[in-house]
Amino acid sequence: MRILNQGVDVLPVDRGTARVAARILNEADLDSCFAIDAIVVATAIRLGGALIVTSDPDDLSRLAMDHPDVEIQPL
């Protein structure tokens, strides 16, 4: 929990991020059930890359597969 309490920024989901999320959902051949995962990956892409630590690495890795600056790490 210490990590989460240090410098957390809440970012809005703007139109550009939503478009990136829709594009990566389409590229991964996933439906809207994966929209939240796609928004997380799209945000990382728009930030220029990020490390995403998750208990669901398979779906996030699939969404981030064409984006080497987005690293998915299992929790």
N, CA, C and O atoms as a Tinker XYZ file with bonds, in Angstrom:
   300  protein
     1  N      0.817000   -1.195000    0.000000    73     2
     2  CA     0.000000    0.000000    0.000000    64     1     3
     3  C      0.863000    1.261000    0.000000    63     2     4     5
     4  O      0.401000    2.323000   -0.419000    81     3
     5  N      2.095000    1.159000    0.459000    73     3     6
     6  CA     2.965000    2.326000    0.483000    64     5     7
     7  C      3.159000    2.935000   -0.894000    63     6     8     9
     8  O      3.163000    4.158000   -1.040000    81     7
     9  N      3.319000    2.095000   -1.899000    73     7    10
    10  CA     3.551000    2.597000   -3.250000    64     9    11
    11  C      2.375000    3.449000   -3.703000    63    10    12    13
    12  O      2.568000    4.519000   -4.281000    81    11
    13  N      1.161000    2.983000   -3.444000    73    11    14
    14  CA    -0.019000    3.703000   -3.891000    64    13    15
    15  C     -0.193000    5.039000   -3.198000    63    14    16    17
    16  O     -0.824000    5.939000   -3.752000    81    15
    17  N      0.344000    5.190000   -2.014000    73    15    18
    18  CA     0.195000    6.436000   -1.272000    64    17    19
    19  C      1.235000    7.486000   -1.652000    63    18    20    21
    20  O      1.227000    8.581000   -1.089000    81    19
    21  N      2.120000    7.184000   -2.582000    73    19    22
    22  CA     3.190000    8.105000   -2.924000    64    21    23
    23  C      2.991000    8.665000   -4.336000    63    22    24    25
    24  O      3.277000    7.986000   -5.322000    81    23
    25  N      2.515000    9.866000   -4.426000    73    23    26
    26  CA     2.434000   10.557000   -5.703000    64    25    27
    27  C      1.462000    9.960000   -6.696000    63    26    28    29
    28  O      1.846000    9.690000   -7.834000    81    27
    29  N      0.243000    9.751000   -6.315000    73    27    30
    30  CA    -0.763000    9.212000   -7.221000    64    29    31
    31  C     -1.417000   10.359000   -7.976000    63    30    32    33
    32  O     -1.916000   11.306000   -7.369000    81    31
    33  N     -1.414000   10.272000   -9.299000    73    31    34
    34  CA    -2.098000   11.243000  -10.142000    64    33    35
    35  C     -3.335000   10.579000  -10.733000    63    34    36    37
    36  O     -3.261000    9.464000  -11.250000    81    35
    37  N     -4.443000   11.248000  -10.657000    73    35    38
    38  CA    -5.676000   10.769000  -11.278000    64    37    39
    39  C     -5.820000   11.510000  -12.598000    63    38    40    41
    40  O     -5.902000   12.738000  -12.626000    81    39
    41  N     -5.850000   10.759000  -13.685000    73    39    42
    42  CA    -5.909000   11.360000  -15.017000    64    41    43
    43  C     -7.290000   11.149000  -15.622000    63    42    44    45
    44  O     -7.859000   10.063000  -15.507000    81    43
    45  N     -7.827000   12.169000  -16.261000    73    43    46
    46  CA    -9.133000   12.002000  -16.912000    64    45    47
    47  C     -8.991000   11.162000  -18.181000    63    46    48    49
    48  O     -7.932000   11.130000  -18.809000    81    47
    49  N    -10.064000   10.494000  -18.537000    73    47    50
    50  CA   -10.094000    9.771000  -19.806000    64    49    51
    51  C    -10.660000   10.737000  -20.838000    63    50    52    53
    52  O    -11.870000   10.938000  -20.933000    81    51
    53  N     -9.753000   11.325000  -21.603000    73    51    54
    54  CA   -10.177000   12.285000  -22.612000    64    53    55
    55  C    -10.471000   11.563000  -23.930000    63    54    56    57
    56  O    -10.301000   10.348000  -24.042000    81    55
    57  N    -10.903000   12.318000  -24.899000    73    55    58
    58  CA   -11.276000   11.755000  -26.200000    64    57    59
    59  C    -10.099000   11.040000  -26.870000    63    58    60    61
    60  O    -10.275000    9.977000  -27.465000    81    59
    61  N     -8.916000   11.615000  -26.775000    73    59    62
    62  CA    -7.744000   10.990000  -27.396000    64    61    63
    63  C     -7.417000    9.640000  -26.778000    63    62    64    65
    64  O     -7.103000    8.684000  -27.487000    81    63
    65  N     -7.490000    9.565000  -25.459000    73    63    66
    66  CA    -7.237000    8.294000  -24.773000    64    65    67
    67  C     -8.302000    7.272000  -25.139000    63    66    68    69
    68  O     -7.990000    6.100000  -25.349000    81    67
    69  N     -9.551000    7.702000  -25.216000    73    67    70
    70  CA   -10.640000    6.798000  -25.595000    64    69    71
    71  C    -10.431000    6.259000  -27.006000    63    70    72    73
    72  O    -10.713000    5.090000  -27.274000    81    71
    73  N     -9.943000    7.098000  -27.901000    73    71    74
    74  CA    -9.693000    6.644000  -29.280000    64    73    75
    75  C     -8.556000    5.627000  -29.325000    63    74    76    77
    76  O     -8.638000    4.630000  -30.042000    81    75
    77  N     -7.502000    5.879000  -28.561000    73    75    78
    78  CA    -6.401000    4.914000  -28.504000    64    77    79
    79  C     -6.906000    3.601000  -27.917000    63    78    80    81
    80  O     -6.562000    2.530000  -28.418000    81    79
    81  N     -7.709000    3.666000  -26.870000    73    79    82
    82  CA    -8.270000    2.453000  -26.258000    64    81    83
    83  C     -9.109000    1.674000  -27.263000    63    82    84    85
    84  O     -9.007000    0.450000  -27.343000    81    83
    85  N     -9.929000    2.372000  -28.023000    73    83    86
    86  CA   -10.756000    1.706000  -29.036000    64    85    87
    87  C     -9.887000    1.054000  -30.103000    63    86    88    89
    88  O    -10.178000   -0.053000  -30.556000    81    87
    89  N     -8.835000    1.731000  -30.500000    73    87    90
    90  CA    -7.945000    1.187000  -31.533000    64    89    91
    91  C     -7.241000   -0.074000  -31.053000    63    90    92    93
    92  O     -7.171000   -1.063000  -31.783000    81    91
    93  N     -6.712000   -0.045000  -29.812000    73    91    94
    94  CA    -5.998000   -1.238000  -29.343000    64    93    95
    95  C     -6.959000   -2.390000  -29.045000    63    94    96    97
    96  O     -6.581000   -3.554000  -29.168000    81    95
    97  N     -8.192000   -2.078000  -28.657000    73    95    98
    98  CA    -9.200000   -3.145000  -28.520000    64    97    99
    99  C     -9.440000   -3.811000  -29.870000    63    98   100   101
   100  O     -9.494000   -5.037000  -29.965000    81    99
   101  N     -9.583000   -3.007000  -30.895000    73    99   102
   102  CA    -9.811000   -3.525000  -32.237000    64   101   103
   103  C     -8.617000   -4.347000  -32.718000    63   102   104   105
   104  O     -8.790000   -5.439000  -33.259000    81   103
   105  N     -7.413000   -3.825000  -32.524000    73   103   106
   106  CA    -6.200000   -4.528000  -32.959000    64   105   107
   107  C     -6.028000   -5.861000  -32.243000    63   106   108   109
   108  O     -5.532000   -6.824000  -32.828000    81   107
   109  N     -6.437000   -5.920000  -30.973000    73   107   110
   110  CA    -6.320000   -7.155000  -30.189000    64   109   111
   111  C     -7.523000   -8.072000  -30.382000    63   110   112   113
   112  O     -7.571000   -9.167000  -29.822000    81   111
   113  N     -8.495000   -7.620000  -31.179000    73   111   114
   114  CA    -9.719000   -8.379000  -31.440000    64   113   115
   115  C    -10.465000   -8.710000  -30.139000    63   114   116   117
   116  O    -10.927000   -9.832000  -29.929000    81   115
   117  N    -10.563000   -7.688000  -29.276000    73   115   118
   118  CA   -11.274000   -7.832000  -28.008000    64   117   119
   119  C    -12.504000   -6.937000  -28.022000    63   118   120   121
   120  O    -12.533000   -5.919000  -28.714000    81   119
   121  N    -13.519000   -7.320000  -27.254000    73   119   122
   122  CA   -14.736000   -6.509000  -27.216000    64   121   123
   123  C    -14.709000   -5.536000  -26.038000    63   122   124   125
   124  O    -13.714000   -5.435000  -25.321000    81   123
   125  N    -15.804000   -4.833000  -25.858000    73   123   126
   126  CA   -15.870000   -3.768000  -24.851000    64   125   127
   127  C    -15.800000   -4.278000  -23.412000    63   126   128   129
   128  O    -15.680000   -3.475000  -22.486000    81   127
   129  N    -15.872000   -5.576000  -23.207000    73   127   130
   130  CA   -15.679000   -6.120000  -21.851000    64   129   131
   131  C    -14.279000   -5.802000  -21.324000    63   130   132   133
   132  O    -14.041000   -5.829000  -20.116000    81   131
   133  N    -13.367000   -5.504000  -22.227000    73   131   134
   134  CA   -11.984000   -5.207000  -21.868000    64   133   135
   135  C    -11.689000   -3.708000  -21.923000    63   134   136   137
   136  O    -10.527000   -3.305000  -21.992000    81   135
   137  N    -12.727000   -2.891000  -21.892000    73   135   138
   138  CA   -12.572000   -1.441000  -22.049000    64   137   139
   139  C    -11.701000   -0.821000  -20.955000    63   138   140   141
   140  O    -10.870000    0.040000  -21.245000    81   139
   141  N    -11.879000   -1.240000  -19.724000    73   139   142
   142  CA   -11.085000   -0.647000  -18.634000    64   141   143
   143  C     -9.611000   -0.993000  -18.814000    63   142   144   145
   144  O     -8.744000   -0.133000  -18.658000    81   143
   145  N     -9.329000   -2.248000  -19.142000    73   143   146
   146  CA    -7.942000   -2.631000  -19.407000    64   145   147
   147  C     -7.371000   -1.807000  -20.555000    63   146   148   149
   148  O     -6.228000   -1.356000  -20.490000    81   147
   149  N     -8.161000   -1.613000  -21.599000    73   147   150
   150  CA    -7.711000   -0.837000  -22.749000    64   149   151
   151  C     -7.449000    0.615000  -22.364000    63   150   152   153
   152  O     -6.501000    1.220000  -22.865000    81   151
   153  N     -8.256000    1.174000  -21.500000    73   151   154
   154  CA    -8.045000    2.556000  -21.054000    64   153   155
   155  C     -6.750000    2.667000  -20.256000    63   154   156   157
   156  O     -6.017000    3.647000  -20.395000    81   155
   157  N     -6.467000    1.674000  -19.426000    73   155   158
   158  CA    -5.213000    1.674000  -18.657000    64   157   159
   159  C     -4.018000    1.641000  -19.607000    63   158   160   161
   160  O     -3.080000    2.423000  -19.450000    81   159
   161  N     -4.046000    0.744000  -20.589000    73   159   162
   162  CA    -2.945000    0.643000  -21.546000    64   161   163
   163  C     -2.875000    1.898000  -22.416000    63   162   164   165
   164  O     -1.784000    2.400000  -22.687000    81   163
   165  N     -4.011000    2.400000  -22.849000    73   163   166
   166  CA    -4.030000    3.614000  -23.673000    64   165   167
   167  C     -3.443000    4.804000  -22.914000    63   166   168   169
   168  O     -2.736000    5.625000  -23.498000    81   167
   169  N     -3.728000    4.897000  -21.641000    73   167   170
   170  CA    -3.163000    5.976000  -20.821000    64   169   171
   171  C     -1.652000    5.846000  -20.768000    63   170   172   173
   172  O     -0.935000    6.839000  -20.886000    81   171
   173  N     -1.167000    4.624000  -20.591000    73   171   174
   174  CA     0.285000    4.393000  -20.565000    64   173   175
   175  C      0.914000    4.777000  -21.903000    63   174   176   177
   176  O      1.986000    5.381000  -21.935000    81   175
   177  N      0.263000    4.436000  -22.988000    73   175   178
   178  CA     0.762000    4.785000  -24.322000    64   177   179
   179  C      0.833000    6.301000  -24.465000    63   178   180   181
   180  O      1.839000    6.836000  -24.931000    81   179
   181  N     -0.224000    6.987000  -24.070000    73   179   182
   182  CA    -0.280000    8.448000  -24.214000    64   181   183
   183  C      0.738000    9.150000  -23.314000    63   182   184   185
   184  O      1.156000   10.271000  -23.606000    81   183
   185  N      1.134000    8.501000  -22.230000    73   183   186
   186  CA     2.152000    9.071000  -21.351000    64   185   187
   187  C      3.565000    8.816000  -21.872000    63   186   188   189
   188  O      4.540000    9.300000  -21.297000    81   187
   189  N      3.670000    8.060000  -22.954000    73   187   190
   190  CA     4.979000    7.760000  -23.520000    64   189   191
   191  C      5.585000    6.475000  -23.001000    63   190   192   193
   192  O      6.755000    6.189000  -23.254000    81   191
   193  N      4.799000    5.702000  -22.280000    73   191   194
   194  CA     5.249000    4.428000  -21.731000    64   193   195
   195  C      5.044000    4.384000  -20.235000    63   194   196   197
   196  O      4.942000    5.416000  -19.571000    81   195
   197  N      4.985000    3.173000  -19.719000    73   195   198
   198  CA     4.778000    3.001000  -18.282000    64   197   199
   199  C      4.959000    1.541000  -17.913000    63   198   200   201
   200  O      4.924000    0.657000  -18.769000    81   199
   201  N      5.151000    1.308000  -16.643000    73   199   202
   202  CA     5.129000   -0.027000  -16.061000    64   201   203
   203  C      3.758000   -0.209000  -15.438000    63   202   204   205
   204  O      3.352000    0.575000  -14.580000    81   203
   205  N      3.041000   -1.241000  -15.866000    73   203   206
   206  CA     1.729000   -1.552000  -15.303000    64   205   207
   207  C      1.865000   -2.840000  -14.509000    63   206   208   209
   208  O      2.196000   -3.886000  -15.069000    81   207
   209  N      1.615000   -2.771000  -13.221000    73   207   210
   210  CA     1.662000   -3.940000  -12.349000    64   209   211
   211  C      0.231000   -4.398000  -12.136000    63   210   212   213
   212  O     -0.621000   -3.618000  -11.713000    81   211
   213  N     -0.035000   -5.683000  -12.435000    73   211   214
   214  CA    -1.410000   -6.146000  -12.449000    64   213   215
   215  C     -1.525000   -7.614000  -12.060000    63   214   216   217
   216  O     -0.575000   -8.384000  -12.195000    81   215
   217  N     -2.694000   -7.981000  -11.581000    73   215   218
   218  CA    -2.990000   -9.394000  -11.316000    64   217   219
   219  C     -3.566000  -10.059000  -12.567000    63   218   220   221
   220  O     -3.857000  -11.255000  -12.546000    81   219
   221  N     -3.733000   -9.307000  -13.647000    73   219   222
   222  CA    -4.291000   -9.806000  -14.905000    64   221   223
   223  C     -3.341000   -9.501000  -16.068000    63   222   224   225
   224  O     -3.694000   -8.742000  -16.970000    81   223
   225  N     -2.143000  -10.087000  -16.052000    73   223   226
   226  CA    -1.155000   -9.716000  -17.064000    64   225   227
   227  C     -1.489000  -10.190000  -18.477000    63   226   228   229
   228  O     -1.039000   -9.570000  -19.441000    81   227
   229  N     -2.249000  -11.251000  -18.632000    73   227   230
   230  CA    -2.505000  -11.795000  -19.965000    64   229   231
   231  C     -3.260000  -10.811000  -20.858000    63   230   232   233
   232  O     -2.832000  -10.524000  -21.976000    81   231
   233  N     -4.387000  -10.294000  -20.358000    73   231   234
   234  CA    -5.192000   -9.367000  -21.163000    64   233   235
   235  C     -4.455000   -8.059000  -21.419000    63   234   236   237
   236  O     -4.479000   -7.537000  -22.534000    81   235
   237  N     -3.806000   -7.535000  -20.397000    73   235   238
   238  CA    -3.082000   -6.275000  -20.570000    64   237   239
   239  C     -1.906000   -6.445000  -21.523000    63   238   240   241
   240  O     -1.620000   -5.550000  -22.318000    81   239
   241  N     -1.226000   -7.578000  -21.452000    73   239   242
   242  CA    -0.117000   -7.835000  -22.375000    64   241   243
   243  C     -0.614000   -7.921000  -23.809000    63   242   244   245
   244  O      0.043000   -7.439000  -24.731000    81   243
   245  N     -1.757000   -8.525000  -23.990000    73   243   246
   246  CA    -2.337000   -8.616000  -25.336000    64   245   247
   247  C     -2.644000   -7.224000  -25.893000    63   246   248   249
   248  O     -2.408000   -6.956000  -27.071000    81   247
   249  N     -3.163000   -6.353000  -25.051000    73   247   250
   250  CA    -3.482000   -4.997000  -25.479000    64   249   251
   251  C     -2.226000   -4.158000  -25.737000    63   250   252   253
   252  O     -2.235000   -3.268000  -26.587000    81   251
   253  N     -1.167000   -4.440000  -25.014000    73   251   254
   254  CA     0.055000   -3.642000  -25.113000    64   253   255
   255  C      1.090000   -4.263000  -26.050000    63   254   256   257
   256  O      2.209000   -3.759000  -26.143000    81   255
   257  N      0.743000   -5.337000  -26.739000    73   255   258
   258  CA     1.731000   -6.114000  -27.493000    64   257   259
   259  C      2.505000   -5.309000  -28.537000    63   258   260   261
   260  O      3.661000   -5.633000  -28.808000    81   259
   261  N      1.922000   -4.294000  -29.119000    73   259   262
   262  CA     2.613000   -3.496000  -30.140000    64   261   263
   263  C      3.237000   -2.219000  -29.583000    63   262   264   265
   264  O      3.607000   -1.321000  -30.339000    81   263
   265  N      3.349000   -2.144000  -28.266000    73   263   266
   266  CA     3.826000   -0.926000  -27.617000    64   265   267
   267  C      4.945000   -1.284000  -26.623000    63   266   268   269
   268  O      4.682000   -1.484000  -25.437000    81   267
   269  N      6.180000   -1.361000  -27.107000    73   267   270
   270  CA     7.286000   -1.797000  -26.256000    64   269   271
   271  C      7.583000   -0.893000  -25.070000    63   270   272   273
   272  O      8.257000   -1.316000  -24.131000    81   271
   273  N      7.096000    0.341000  -25.092000    73   271   274
   274  CA     7.322000    1.247000  -23.958000    64   273   275
   275  C      6.339000    1.002000  -22.818000    63   274   276   277
   276  O      6.450000    1.608000  -21.753000    81   275
   277  N      5.382000    0.115000  -23.046000    73   275   278
   278  CA     4.416000   -0.240000  -22.006000    64   277   279
   279  C      4.780000   -1.650000  -21.529000    63   278   280   281
   280  O      4.627000   -2.628000  -22.261000    81   279
   281  N      5.258000   -1.730000  -20.300000    73   279   282
   282  CA     5.666000   -3.012000  -19.726000    64   281   283
   283  C      4.598000   -3.505000  -18.761000    63   282   284   285
   284  O      4.131000   -2.760000  -17.900000    81   283
   285  N      4.222000   -4.756000  -18.914000    73   283   286
   286  CA     3.231000   -5.376000  -18.030000    64   285   287
   287  C      3.963000   -6.319000  -17.093000    63   286   288   289
   288  O      4.686000   -7.211000  -17.535000    81   287
   289  N      3.774000   -6.120000  -15.806000    73   287   290
   290  CA     4.422000   -6.932000  -14.784000    64   289   291
   291  C      3.371000   -7.605000  -13.915000    63   290   292   293
   292  O      2.519000   -6.926000  -13.342000    81   291
   293  N      3.419000   -8.940000  -13.809000    73   291   294
   294  CA     2.454000   -9.623000  -12.925000    64   293   295
   295  C      2.659000   -9.228000  -11.469000    63   294   296   297
   296  O      3.785000   -9.004000  -11.025000    81   295
   297  N      1.593000   -9.147000  -10.758000    73   295   298
   298  CA     1.623000   -8.808000   -9.328000    64   297   299
   299  C      1.910000  -10.038000   -8.513000    63   298   300
   300  O      1.977000   -9.964000   -7.286000    81   299
